[in-house]
CSV table of C-alpha atoms in Angstrom, one decimal:
chain,number,residue,atom,x,y,z
A,287,MET,CA,88.3,-240.8,-127.9
A,288,GLN,CA,88.9,-243.9,-125.8
A,289,LEU,CA,92.4,-244.1,-127.1
A,290,PHE,CA,93.1,-240.5,-126.3
A,291,ARG,CA,92.0,-241.0,-122.7
A,292,GLU,CA,94.2,-244.1,-122.4
A,293,ASN,CA,97.2,-242.1,-123.8
A,294,ALA,CA,96.6,-239.3,-121.5
A,295,GLU,CA,96.1,-241.4,-118.4
A,296,THR,CA,99.3,-243.4,-119.1
A,297,VAL,CA,101.3,-240.2,-119.4
A,298,LEU,CA,99.6,-238.5,-116.4
A,299,GLY,CA,100.5,-241.4,-114.1
A,300,ARG,CA,104.1,-241.2,-115.1
A,301,LEU,CA,104.3,-237.4,-114.6
A,302,GLU,CA,102.5,-237.6,-111.2
A,303,LYS,CA,105.2,-240.0,-110.1
A,304,HIS,CA,107.9,-237.7,-111.5
A,305,LEU,CA,106.6,-234.5,-109.7
A,306,ALA,CA,106.1,-236.4,-106.4
A,307,ASP,CA,109.8,-237.4,-106.4
A,308,HIS,CA,111.6,-234.8,-104.2
A,309,SER,CA,114.9,-236.8,-104.0
A,310,ILE,CA,118.1,-235.0,-104.8
A,311,ARG,CA,119.0,-235.7,-108.4
A,312,GLY,CA,121.4,-233.9,-110.7
A,313,LEU,CA,122.2,-235.0,-114.3
A,314,GLU,CA,123.1,-238.5,-115.3
A,315,LEU,CA,124.6,-238.4,-118.8
A,316,THR,CA,124.0,-241.5,-120.9
A,317,ASP,CA,126.3,-242.7,-123.6
A,318,PRO,CA,124.4,-241.5,-126.8
A,319,ALA,CA,125.0,-245.0,-128.4
A,320,HIS,CA,123.3,-246.7,-125.4
A,321,LEU,CA,120.5,-244.2,-125.4
A,322,THR,CA,120.0,-244.7,-129.1
A,323,LYS,CA,119.8,-248.4,-128.6
A,324,ALA,CA,117.3,-248.1,-125.8
A,325,ALA,CA,115.2,-245.7,-127.9
A,326,ARG,CA,115.2,-248.0,-130.9
A,327,ALA,CA,114.3,-251.0,-128.7
A,328,LEU,CA,111.0,-249.1,-127.9
A,329,MET,CA,110.1,-248.7,-131.5
A,330,LYS,CA,107.5,-251.0,-133.1
A,331,ALA,CA,108.9,-253.2,-135.9
A,332,GLU,CA,107.7,-252.4,-139.4
A,333,GLY,CA,104.5,-254.1,-140.3
A,334,GLU,CA,101.3,-253.7,-142.3
A,335,GLY,CA,99.2,-250.8,-141.1
A,336,PRO,CA,99.4,-249.0,-137.7
A,337,ALA,CA,100.2,-251.1,-134.7
A,338,PRO,CA,97.6,-251.3,-131.9
A,339,PHE,CA,98.1,-249.0,-128.9
A,340,ASP,CA,100.7,-250.4,-126.5
A,341,GLU,CA,100.3,-248.8,-123.1
A,342,ASP,CA,103.5,-250.5,-121.7
A,343,ARG,CA,105.5,-249.1,-124.6
A,344,LEU,CA,104.2,-245.6,-124.2
A,345,ALA,CA,104.9,-245.7,-120.4
A,346,ALA,CA,108.5,-246.9,-121.1
A,347,ILE,CA,109.0,-244.1,-123.6
A,348,VAL,CA,107.8,-241.5,-121.1
A,349,ASP,CA,110.0,-243.0,-118.3
A,350,LEU,CA,113.1,-242.8,-120.6
A,351,TYR,CA,112.3,-239.2,-121.6
A,352,VAL,CA,111.9,-238.1,-118.0
A,353,ARG,CA,114.9,-240.0,-116.6
A,354,THR,CA,117.4,-238.8,-119.2
A,355,GLY,CA,116.7,-235.1,-118.8
A,356,ILE,CA,117.9,-232.4,-116.4
A,357,GLN,CA,115.8,-232.9,-113.3
A,358,VAL,CA,114.5,-229.3,-113.0
A,359,HIS,CA,112.1,-230.1,-110.2
A,360,SER,CA,114.7,-231.7,-108.0
A,361,PRO,CA,116.5,-229.8,-105.1
A,362,GLY,CA,119.7,-230.8,-106.8
A,363,TYR,CA,119.1,-228.6,-109.8
A,364,MET,CA,121.0,-225.4,-109.5
A,365,GLY,CA,122.7,-225.2,-112.9
A,366,ARG,CA,120.8,-223.4,-115.7
A,367,GLN,CA,118.3,-220.6,-116.3
A,368,PHE,CA,115.3,-222.6,-117.4
A,369,SER,CA,113.0,-223.4,-114.6
A,370,GLY,CA,110.8,-226.1,-113.2
A,371,VAL,CA,107.3,-225.2,-114.4
A,372,VAL,CA,104.2,-224.6,-112.4
A,373,PRO,CA,102.4,-227.9,-113.3
A,374,LEU,CA,99.2,-226.1,-114.5
A,375,SER,CA,101.2,-224.3,-117.2
A,376,GLY,CA,102.3,-227.7,-118.5
A,377,VAL,CA,98.7,-228.8,-118.6
A,378,VAL,CA,97.8,-225.7,-120.6
A,379,ASP,CA,100.7,-226.5,-123.0
A,380,PHE,CA,99.2,-229.9,-123.5
A,381,VAL,CA,95.9,-228.3,-124.4
A,382,SER,CA,97.7,-226.1,-126.9
A,383,SER,CA,99.4,-229.1,-128.5
A,384,VAL,CA,96.1,-230.9,-129.0
A,385,VAL,CA,94.0,-228.0,-130.3
A,386,ASN,CA,96.9,-226.7,-132.4
A,387,GLN,CA,96.2,-223.0,-132.9
A,388,PRO,CA,99.2,-221.2,-134.5
A,389,SER,CA,99.0,-217.8,-133.1
A,390,SER,CA,100.6,-215.3,-135.5
A,391,PHE,CA,97.1,-214.5,-136.9
A,392,TYR,CA,93.9,-213.9,-135.1
A,393,GLU,CA,91.7,-216.1,-137.3
A,394,ALA,CA,93.8,-219.2,-136.3
A,395,ALA,CA,94.1,-218.5,-132.6
A,396,GLN,CA,91.5,-216.1,-131.3
A,397,LEU,CA,91.9,-216.6,-127.5
A,398,PRO,CA,95.7,-216.6,-127.7
A,399,SER,CA,95.7,-213.4,-129.7
A,400,VAL,CA,93.4,-211.7,-127.1
A,401,ALA,CA,95.5,-213.2,-124.2
A,402,GLU,CA,98.6,-211.8,-125.8
A,403,ARG,CA,97.1,-208.3,-125.7
A,404,ILE,CA,95.8,-208.7,-122.2
A,405,MET,CA,99.2,-209.9,-120.9
A,406,ALA,CA,100.9,-207.0,-122.7
A,407,GLU,CA,98.7,-204.6,-120.8
A,408,GLU,CA,99.1,-206.4,-117.5
A,409,LEU,CA,102.9,-206.5,-117.6
A,410,ASN,CA,103.3,-203.0,-119.1
A,411,ARG,CA,101.9,-201.7,-115.8
A,412,PHE,CA,105.3,-202.7,-114.3
A,413,ILE,CA,107.3,-201.5,-117.3
A,414,GLY,CA,105.7,-198.1,-117.5
A,415,PHE,CA,105.5,-197.5,-121.3
A,416,ASP,CA,102.7,-195.1,-122.6
A,417,PRO,CA,99.7,-197.5,-122.6
A,418,GLU,CA,98.4,-195.8,-125.8
A,419,ARG,CA,101.7,-196.2,-127.7
A,420,PHE,CA,103.5,-199.4,-126.6
A,421,GLY,CA,103.5,-202.7,-128.4
A,422,MET,CA,104.3,-206.3,-127.5
A,423,ILE,CA,104.7,-209.5,-129.5
A,424,THR,CA,105.6,-213.1,-128.4
A,425,THR,CA,108.4,-215.0,-130.0
A,426,SER,CA,110.3,-218.3,-129.5
A,427,GLY,CA,113.1,-217.4,-127.2
A,428,GLY,CA,115.2,-214.4,-126.1
A,429,SER,CA,117.7,-214.9,-128.9
A,430,LEU,CA,115.0,-214.4,-131.5
A,431,ALA,CA,113.6,-211.5,-129.6
A,432,ASN,CA,117.0,-209.8,-129.5
A,433,LEU,CA,117.4,-210.3,-133.3
A,434,THR,CA,113.9,-208.9,-133.9
A,435,ALA,CA,114.5,-205.8,-131.9
A,436,LEU,CA,117.9,-205.2,-133.5
A,437,LEU,CA,116.3,-205.5,-136.9
A,438,ALA,CA,113.8,-202.8,-135.9
A,439,ALA,CA,116.6,-200.6,-134.7
A,440,ARG,CA,118.7,-201.1,-137.8
A,441,ASN,CA,115.8,-200.4,-140.1
A,442,ARG,CA,115.0,-197.3,-138.3
A,443,ALA,CA,118.6,-196.0,-138.5
A,444,PHE,CA,119.1,-197.2,-142.1
A,445,PRO,CA,115.7,-197.3,-143.8
A,446,GLY,CA,116.9,-198.8,-147.1
A,447,TYR,CA,118.9,-201.6,-145.5
A,448,TRP,CA,116.0,-204.1,-145.6
A,449,SER,CA,115.5,-203.9,-149.4
A,450,ARG,CA,119.0,-203.0,-150.6
A,451,GLY,CA,121.3,-204.5,-148.0
A,452,GLY,CA,124.6,-202.9,-147.1
A,453,SER,CA,124.6,-200.9,-150.3
A,454,ALA,CA,121.9,-198.7,-148.7
A,455,VAL,CA,124.5,-197.3,-146.3
A,456,ARG,CA,126.2,-194.3,-147.8
A,457,GLY,CA,129.5,-192.9,-146.8
A,458,PRO,CA,132.4,-194.5,-144.9
A,459,GLU,CA,130.5,-195.2,-141.6
A,460,ALA,CA,129.7,-198.8,-141.0
A,461,PRO,CA,126.6,-199.8,-138.9
A,462,ALA,CA,127.7,-201.0,-135.4
A,463,ILE,CA,126.1,-202.2,-132.2
A,464,ALA,CA,127.4,-201.3,-128.7
A,465,VAL,CA,127.0,-204.0,-126.0
A,466,GLY,CA,128.2,-204.8,-122.5
A,467,ALA,CA,131.2,-207.1,-122.4
A,468,ASP,CA,129.1,-209.8,-120.7
A,469,ALA,CA,126.2,-209.5,-123.2
A,470,HIS,CA,124.6,-212.8,-124.2
A,471,TYR,CA,126.1,-214.4,-127.3
A,472,SER,CA,122.8,-214.1,-129.2
A,473,VAL,CA,123.5,-210.4,-129.6
A,474,SER,CA,126.8,-210.9,-131.5
A,475,ARG,CA,125.1,-213.8,-133.4
A,476,ALA,CA,122.4,-211.4,-134.4
A,477,ALA,CA,125.0,-209.0,-135.8
A,478,GLY,CA,126.3,-211.8,-137.9
A,479,VAL,CA,122.9,-212.8,-139.1
A,480,MET,CA,122.1,-209.2,-140.0
A,481,GLY,CA,125.2,-208.7,-142.0
A,482,ILE,CA,126.7,-206.2,-139.6
A,483,GLY,CA,129.5,-208.6,-138.5
A,484,GLU,CA,131.0,-209.4,-135.1
A,485,ASP,CA,133.9,-207.0,-135.9
A,486,ARG,CA,131.4,-204.2,-135.6
A,487,ILE,CA,130.4,-205.0,-132.1
A,488,VAL,CA,131.6,-202.3,-129.8
A,489,ARG,CA,132.3,-203.9,-126.4
A,490,LEU,CA,131.5,-201.6,-123.4
A,491,PRO,CA,133.7,-202.1,-120.3
A,492,LEU,CA,132.3,-203.4,-117.1
A,493,ASP,CA,132.7,-202.1,-113.5
A,494,GLU,CA,133.6,-204.0,-110.4
A,495,HIS,CA,130.0,-205.3,-110.2
A,496,TYR,CA,130.1,-206.7,-113.8
A,497,ARG,CA,127.7,-204.0,-115.0
A,498,ILE,CA,128.3,-201.7,-117.9
A,499,ASP,CA,130.6,-199.0,-116.6
A,500,THR,CA,128.4,-195.9,-117.5
A,501,ALA,CA,131.3,-193.6,-116.7
A,502,ARG,CA,133.3,-195.1,-119.6
A,503,VAL,CA,130.6,-195.5,-122.2
A,504,ARG,CA,130.8,-192.1,-123.8
A,505,PRO,CA,134.6,-192.2,-124.4
A,506,VAL,CA,134.2,-195.7,-125.9
A,507,LEU,CA,131.4,-194.6,-128.2
A,508,GLU,CA,133.4,-191.5,-129.3
A,509,GLU,CA,136.4,-193.7,-130.1
A,510,ALA,CA,134.2,-196.0,-132.2
A,511,GLU,CA,133.0,-193.0,-134.1
A,512,ARG,CA,136.5,-191.9,-134.8
A,513,GLN,CA,137.2,-195.4,-136.2
A,514,GLY,CA,134.3,-195.0,-138.7
A,515,LEU,CA,131.7,-197.0,-136.8
A,516,ASN,CA,128.2,-195.7,-136.8
A,517,VAL,CA,126.7,-197.1,-133.6
A,518,PHE,CA,122.9,-197.2,-134.0
A,519,CYS,CA,121.9,-199.3,-131.0
A,520,LEU,CA,123.1,-199.9,-127.5
A,521,VAL,CA,122.2,-203.2,-125.9
A,522,ALA,CA,122.0,-203.4,-122.1
A,523,SER,CA,121.3,-206.4,-119.9
A,524,ALA,CA,118.8,-206.9,-117.1
A,525,GLY,CA,120.4,-210.1,-115.6
A,526,THR,CA,123.5,-211.1,-117.5
A,527,THR,CA,124.0,-214.8,-118.1
A,528,PRO,CA,127.4,-215.1,-116.4
A,529,THR,CA,126.7,-213.2,-113.1
A,530,GLY,CA,123.1,-212.0,-113.3
A,531,ALA,CA,124.2,-208.3,-113.3
A,532,PHE,CA,121.7,-205.5,-114.0
A,533,ASP,CA,123.0,-202.6,-116.0
A,534,ALA,CA,122.0,-199.1,-115.0
A,535,LEU,CA,119.2,-198.5,-117.4
A,536,ASP,CA,118.3,-195.0,-116.3
A,537,GLU,CA,121.9,-193.8,-116.9
A,538,LEU,CA,122.3,-195.6,-120.2
A,539,ALA,CA,119.0,-194.1,-121.4
A,540,VAL,CA,120.4,-190.6,-121.0
A,541,ILE,CA,123.4,-191.6,-123.1
A,542,ALA,CA,121.2,-193.2,-125.7
A,543,ARG,CA,119.1,-190.1,-126.0
A,544,GLU,CA,122.2,-187.9,-126.3
A,545,ARG,CA,123.4,-189.9,-129.3
A,546,ASN,CA,120.1,-190.9,-130.8
A,547,LEU,CA,120.7,-194.5,-130.2
A,548,TRP,CA,118.1,-197.2,-129.9
A,549,LEU,CA,118.4,-198.7,-126.4
A,550,HIS,CA,117.5,-202.4,-126.3
A,551,VAL,CA,117.4,-204.4,-123.0
A,552,ASP,CA,118.1,-208.1,-123.0
A,553,GLY,CA,116.0,-208.8,-119.9
A,554,ALA,CA,115.5,-212.5,-120.9
A,555,HIS,CA,116.4,-213.5,-117.4
A,556,GLY,CA,115.9,-210.5,-115.1
A,557,ALA,CA,112.9,-208.7,-116.5
A,558,SER,CA,110.6,-210.9,-114.4
A,559,LEU,CA,111.8,-209.0,-111.3
A,560,LEU,CA,109.5,-206.2,-112.5
A,561,VAL,CA,106.5,-208.1,-110.9
A,562,SER,CA,108.2,-208.0,-107.5
A,563,ASP,CA,107.6,-205.0,-105.3
A,564,GLU,CA,110.8,-205.8,-103.5
A,565,LEU,CA,113.1,-206.1,-106.5
A,566,ARG,CA,111.5,-203.9,-109.2
A,567,HIS,CA,114.1,-201.2,-108.6
A,568,LYS,CA,116.8,-203.3,-110.2
A,569,LEU,CA,115.2,-202.2,-113.6
A,570,ARG,CA,115.0,-198.5,-112.7
A,571,GLY,CA,114.7,-196.6,-116.0
A,572,VAL,CA,113.2,-199.5,-118.0
A,573,ASP,CA,110.3,-197.1,-119.0
A,574,GLN,CA,112.9,-195.1,-121.0
A,575,VAL,CA,114.2,-197.9,-123.2
A,576,ASP,CA,113.1,-198.6,-126.8
A,577,SER,CA,112.7,-202.3,-126.5
A,578,LEU,CA,112.8,-205.1,-123.9
A,579,ALA,CA,113.1,-208.9,-124.3
A,580,TRP,CA,111.5,-210.9,-121.5
A,581,ASP,CA,111.6,-214.7,-121.1
A,582,ALA,CA,108.7,-216.0,-119.2
A,583,HIS,CA,110.2,-219.5,-119.4
A,584,LYS,CA,112.9,-218.4,-117.0
A,585,MET,CA,111.6,-216.6,-113.9
A,586,MET,CA,107.9,-216.9,-114.7
A,587,PHE,CA,108.1,-220.7,-114.5
A,588,VAL,CA,106.3,-221.7,-117.7
A,589,PRO,CA,107.4,-224.1,-120.4
A,590,GLY,CA,109.8,-222.9,-122.9
A,591,PRO,CA,109.9,-221.1,-125.1
A,592,CYS,CA,107.7,-218.1,-124.1
A,593,THR,CA,109.3,-214.8,-124.8
A,594,LEU,CA,107.7,-211.3,-124.7
A,595,LEU,CA,109.2,-208.5,-126.8
A,596,PHE,CA,108.0,-205.0,-125.8
A,597,TYR,CA,108.4,-201.8,-127.8
A,598,ARG,CA,108.1,-198.4,-126.2
A,599,ASP,CA,106.6,-197.3,-129.5
A,600,GLY,CA,104.5,-200.0,-130.9
A,601,ALA,CA,104.7,-198.6,-134.4
A,602,MET,CA,108.4,-199.5,-134.4
A,603,ALA,CA,107.5,-203.2,-134.3
A,604,ARG,CA,106.4,-203.1,-137.9
A,605,GLY,CA,109.9,-201.9,-138.9
A,606,ALA,CA,111.6,-205.1,-138.2
A,607,PHE,CA,110.1,-206.9,-141.2
A,608,ARG,CA,108.9,-205.1,-144.3
A,609,GLN,CA,107.1,-207.6,-146.5
A,610,THR,CA,103.9,-208.3,-148.3
A,611,ALA,CA,102.3,-211.8,-148.7
A,612,SER,CA,98.8,-212.0,-150.1
A,613,TYR,CA,98.2,-215.4,-148.6
A,614,VAL,CA,98.5,-214.2,-145.0
A,615,PHE,CA,98.5,-210.4,-144.9
A,616,ASP,CA,95.0,-208.9,-145.4
A,617,GLU,CA,94.6,-206.0,-147.8
A,618,GLN,CA,91.6,-204.7,-145.8
A,619,PRO,CA,92.5,-204.3,-142.0
A,620,ASP,CA,89.6,-204.8,-139.6
A,621,ILE,CA,89.1,-205.5,-135.9
A,622,TYR,CA,90.4,-209.0,-136.3
A,623,THR,CA,93.6,-208.4,-138.2
A,624,ALA,CA,94.4,-205.6,-135.7
A,625,LEU,CA,95.4,-208.5,-133.4
A,626,ASP,CA,97.6,-210.2,-136.0
A,627,SER,CA,101.3,-210.3,-135.2
A,628,GLY,CA,102.7,-212.1,-138.2
A,629,ASP,CA,104.0,-208.9,-139.7
A,630,LYS,CA,105.9,-208.1,-136.6
A,631,ASN,CA,107.6,-211.4,-135.7
A,632,PHE,CA,109.9,-213.8,-137.7
A,633,GLU,CA,107.6,-216.8,-137.2
A,634,CYS,CA,104.5,-217.5,-139.3
A,635,THR,CA,103.5,-220.7,-137.6
A,636,LYS,CA,104.0,-219.8,-133.9
A,637,ARG,CA,103.0,-221.7,-130.8
A,638,PRO,CA,100.4,-220.0,-128.7
A,639,MET,CA,103.0,-219.7,-126.0
A,640,ILE,CA,101.2,-216.9,-124.2
A,641,MET,CA,98.5,-219.3,-123.0
A,642,THR,CA,100.8,-221.0,-120.4
A,643,LEU,CA,101.5,-217.6,-118.8
A,644,TRP,CA,98.1,-216.0,-119.2
A,645,VAL,CA,96.3,-219.0,-117.6
A,646,LEU,CA,98.6,-218.9,-114.5
A,647,TRP,CA,98.1,-215.1,-114.3
A,648,ALA,CA,94.3,-215.4,-114.7
A,649,ILE,CA,94.0,-218.1,-112.0
A,650,TYR,CA,96.7,-217.1,-109.5
A,651,GLY,CA,97.5,-213.5,-110.2
A,652,LYS,CA,100.8,-211.7,-109.8
A,653,SER,CA,101.5,-213.0,-106.3
A,654,LEU,CA,102.3,-216.5,-107.5
A,655,PHE,CA,105.2,-215.2,-109.6
A,656,ALA,CA,106.3,-212.4,-107.1
A,657,ASP,CA,106.5,-214.8,-104.2
A,658,LYS,CA,108.6,-217.4,-106.0
A,659,ILE,CA,110.9,-214.7,-107.4
A,660,ASP,CA,111.3,-213.1,-104.0
A,661,TYR,CA,112.1,-216.5,-102.4
A,662,LEU,CA,114.7,-217.5,-105.0
A,663,CYS,CA,116.5,-214.1,-104.9
A,664,ARG,CA,116.4,-214.1,-101.1
A,665,LEU,CA,117.8,-217.7,-101.0
A,666,THR,CA,120.7,-216.6,-103.3
A,667,ARG,CA,121.6,-213.8,-100.9
A,668,GLU,CA,121.5,-216.3,-98.0
A,669,VAL,CA,123.8,-218.6,-100.0
A,670,HIS,CA,126.2,-215.7,-100.6
A,671,GLY,CA,126.3,-215.1,-96.8
A,672,ILE,CA,127.0,-218.8,-96.2
A,673,LEU,CA,129.9,-218.8,-98.6
A,674,GLU,CA,131.3,-215.6,-97.2
A,675,LYS,CA,131.8,-217.4,-93.9
A,676,GLN,CA,133.6,-220.4,-95.5
A,677,PRO,CA,137.4,-219.9,-95.4
A,678,ASP,CA,137.9,-222.3,-98.4
A,679,PHE,CA,135.4,-220.5,-100.7
A,680,GLU,CA,135.6,-217.2,-102.5
A,681,THR,CA,132.5,-215.3,-103.7
A,682,LEU,CA,133.0,-213.1,-106.8
A,683,HIS,CA,130.1,-210.7,-106.5
A,684,GLU,CA,127.0,-209.9,-104.5
A,685,PRO,CA,124.0,-211.4,-106.3
A,686,ASP,CA,121.7,-209.0,-108.0
A,687,ALA,CA,119.1,-211.7,-108.4
A,688,ASN,CA,119.3,-215.5,-108.3
A,689,ILE,CA,122.7,-216.2,-110.0
A,690,LEU,CA,125.8,-216.5,-107.9
A,691,CYS,CA,129.4,-217.2,-109.0
A,692,PHE,CA,132.1,-218.5,-106.6
A,693,ARG,CA,135.3,-220.5,-106.4
A,694,TYR,CA,136.6,-223.3,-104.2
A,695,ARG,CA,140.0,-222.1,-103.0
A,696,PRO,CA,141.5,-224.4,-100.3
A,697,GLU,CA,144.9,-223.7,-98.9
A,698,GLY,CA,147.9,-225.0,-100.8
A,699,VAL,CA,146.4,-224.5,-104.3
A,700,ARG,CA,148.6,-222.3,-106.6
A,701,GLU,CA,147.0,-219.5,-108.5
A,702,GLU,CA,147.7,-221.1,-111.9
A,703,GLU,CA,145.8,-224.2,-110.7
A,704,ILE,CA,142.5,-222.4,-109.8
A,705,HIS,CA,141.0,-222.5,-113.2
A,706,GLU,CA,141.5,-226.2,-113.8
A,707,LEU,CA,140.3,-227.0,-110.3
A,708,GLN,CA,136.9,-225.3,-110.8
A,709,VAL,CA,136.4,-227.1,-114.1
A,710,ASN,CA,137.3,-230.5,-112.6
A,711,ILE,CA,135.0,-229.9,-109.6
A,712,ARG,CA,132.1,-229.0,-111.8
A,713,ASN,CA,132.6,-232.1,-113.9
A,714,ARG,CA,133.0,-234.4,-110.9
A,715,VAL,CA,129.9,-233.0,-109.1
A,716,LYS,CA,127.9,-233.4,-112.3
A,717,SER,CA,129.2,-237.0,-112.8
A,718,GLU,CA,128.1,-237.9,-109.2
A,719,GLY,CA,124.5,-237.3,-110.3
A,720,ARG,CA,123.2,-235.6,-107.2
A,721,PHE,CA,123.7,-232.0,-108.0
A,722,PHE,CA,123.7,-230.1,-111.2
A,723,ILE,CA,125.6,-226.8,-111.3
A,724,SER,CA,127.3,-224.8,-114.1
A,725,LYS,CA,130.6,-223.0,-114.5
A,726,VAL,CA,131.5,-219.8,-116.2
A,727,ASP,CA,134.7,-217.8,-116.7
A,728,VAL,CA,134.8,-214.7,-114.6
A,729,ASP,CA,137.7,-212.4,-115.3
A,730,LYS,CA,139.0,-215.2,-117.6
A,731,VAL,CA,139.2,-217.7,-114.7
A,732,ALA,CA,136.7,-220.5,-114.3
A,733,ALA,CA,134.1,-220.1,-111.5
A,734,LEU,CA,131.4,-222.3,-110.2
A,735,ARG,CA,127.9,-221.0,-110.8
A,736,VAL,CA,124.5,-221.7,-109.2
A,737,VAL,CA,121.2,-220.5,-110.5
A,738,MET,CA,118.3,-220.7,-108.1
A,739,MET,CA,115.3,-221.6,-110.3
A,740,ASN,CA,113.6,-224.1,-108.1
A,741,HIS,CA,111.7,-223.2,-104.9
A,742,GLN,CA,112.3,-226.7,-103.6
A,743,VAL,CA,115.9,-225.8,-102.9
A,744,THR,CA,116.8,-224.7,-99.3
A,745,THR,CA,120.0,-223.6,-97.6
A,746,GLU,CA,120.2,-227.2,-96.3
A,747,HIS,CA,120.6,-228.5,-99.8
A,748,VAL,CA,123.2,-225.8,-100.5
A,749,GLN,CA,125.2,-227.0,-97.5
A,750,MET,CA,125.1,-230.5,-98.9
A,751,LEU,CA,126.3,-229.1,-102.3
A,752,LEU,CA,129.3,-227.5,-100.6
A,753,GLY,CA,130.2,-230.8,-99.1
A,754,GLU,CA,130.1,-232.4,-102.5
A,755,ILE,CA,132.3,-229.6,-103.9
A,756,ARG,CA,134.8,-230.1,-101.1
A,757,LYS,CA,134.9,-233.8,-101.8
A,758,ALA,CA,135.3,-233.2,-105.5
A,759,GLY,CA,138.1,-230.6,-104.9
A,760,GLN,CA,140.0,-232.8,-102.6
A,761,ALA,CA,140.0,-235.7,-105.1
A,762,ARG,CA,142.3,-233.9,-107.4
């Protein structure tokens, strides 16, 4: 126990120093060979028996770990969709690691299993599914949640597919999935994993706001049908990765009902807006969808991964995987096995990821999340306004949430040079090590992209970033 305390105190001191550092830091990439050498230098030489605890060695390892990662708590971090965490959630994650309670089965993780049900009920108040029918499971990441939902959709449409594979599909019609053109790559990856194939992805056109153009969905689906594609699922987005766009869920739900399609929403990034009174309308119609993926490790500010997969009809969750295994699935259901989720998710050994979210919700309530989300989305709108007034910048869309894409376009730059200029700017800004931003192709031309995930960021920091961008752009 003394050794445990010494370990914890050493790490705690390093993390306190890290969290107290509010300097502007981006990403400093280290040559992998140099980092490997540094890491090996911290390893104890082989000897007989375990080496005694070395506090200095542990402190150096933690320092190296912290220093070489993306600085998610720094005002210079504006580049990705994973967030700096509320520190308490990290403490809870530490507890989970020590007590080690895999949470797919109630007997192994009693409180996490109950907390999962509680959070399902709490968050469903904002979704609006029938409280007597809906279901929710947790899973490791939005990609796995999307795959799981698509499996449930496919197995509903083609009941024999799980046991007999593609031979279960009779006739010339091939199973297909319809998605927005900006859907996350995990959806097409899922199509490959499921044996449907990327060639059977029906890409739905976008409107000028980079949302699925609902006026053109029906003709595209009709054309797919004429080509022998049997579309069984439509995937919409609540916060696309490139631009943060929110598809019109209420309008897509009407189309899905007309054609008996499963409507899945990849809300990995944007579903968290449901807890905001100010922004909830972005997901109007979410109560009419069949399934919803929601990453808490994005806009709910907990460690990754922590993903929630909701079903409007909880019975459909059992359709994703159809298996028996006497060593885990009980023959005689009871009040305890009723909280098992192993038959509904891909993972058998699964981290009790819900605990990081539930503890924050239990102690601070909804307002903690809503206030942070409202601030970050408001900040992004303010940044859009700042850029609109800059003659050498071009904004590409009005932000739906906390993602904004723009380009640096000074006078004298030819159109054919714009793409390479943005790529070079992003790389130079990153190499400078003060700010970390990302880039994405919008309309096949590179754009700079900021994602506001850190409430330490202010418009003052953004003005500093624009100065760095101008400096990088003029160095070409």
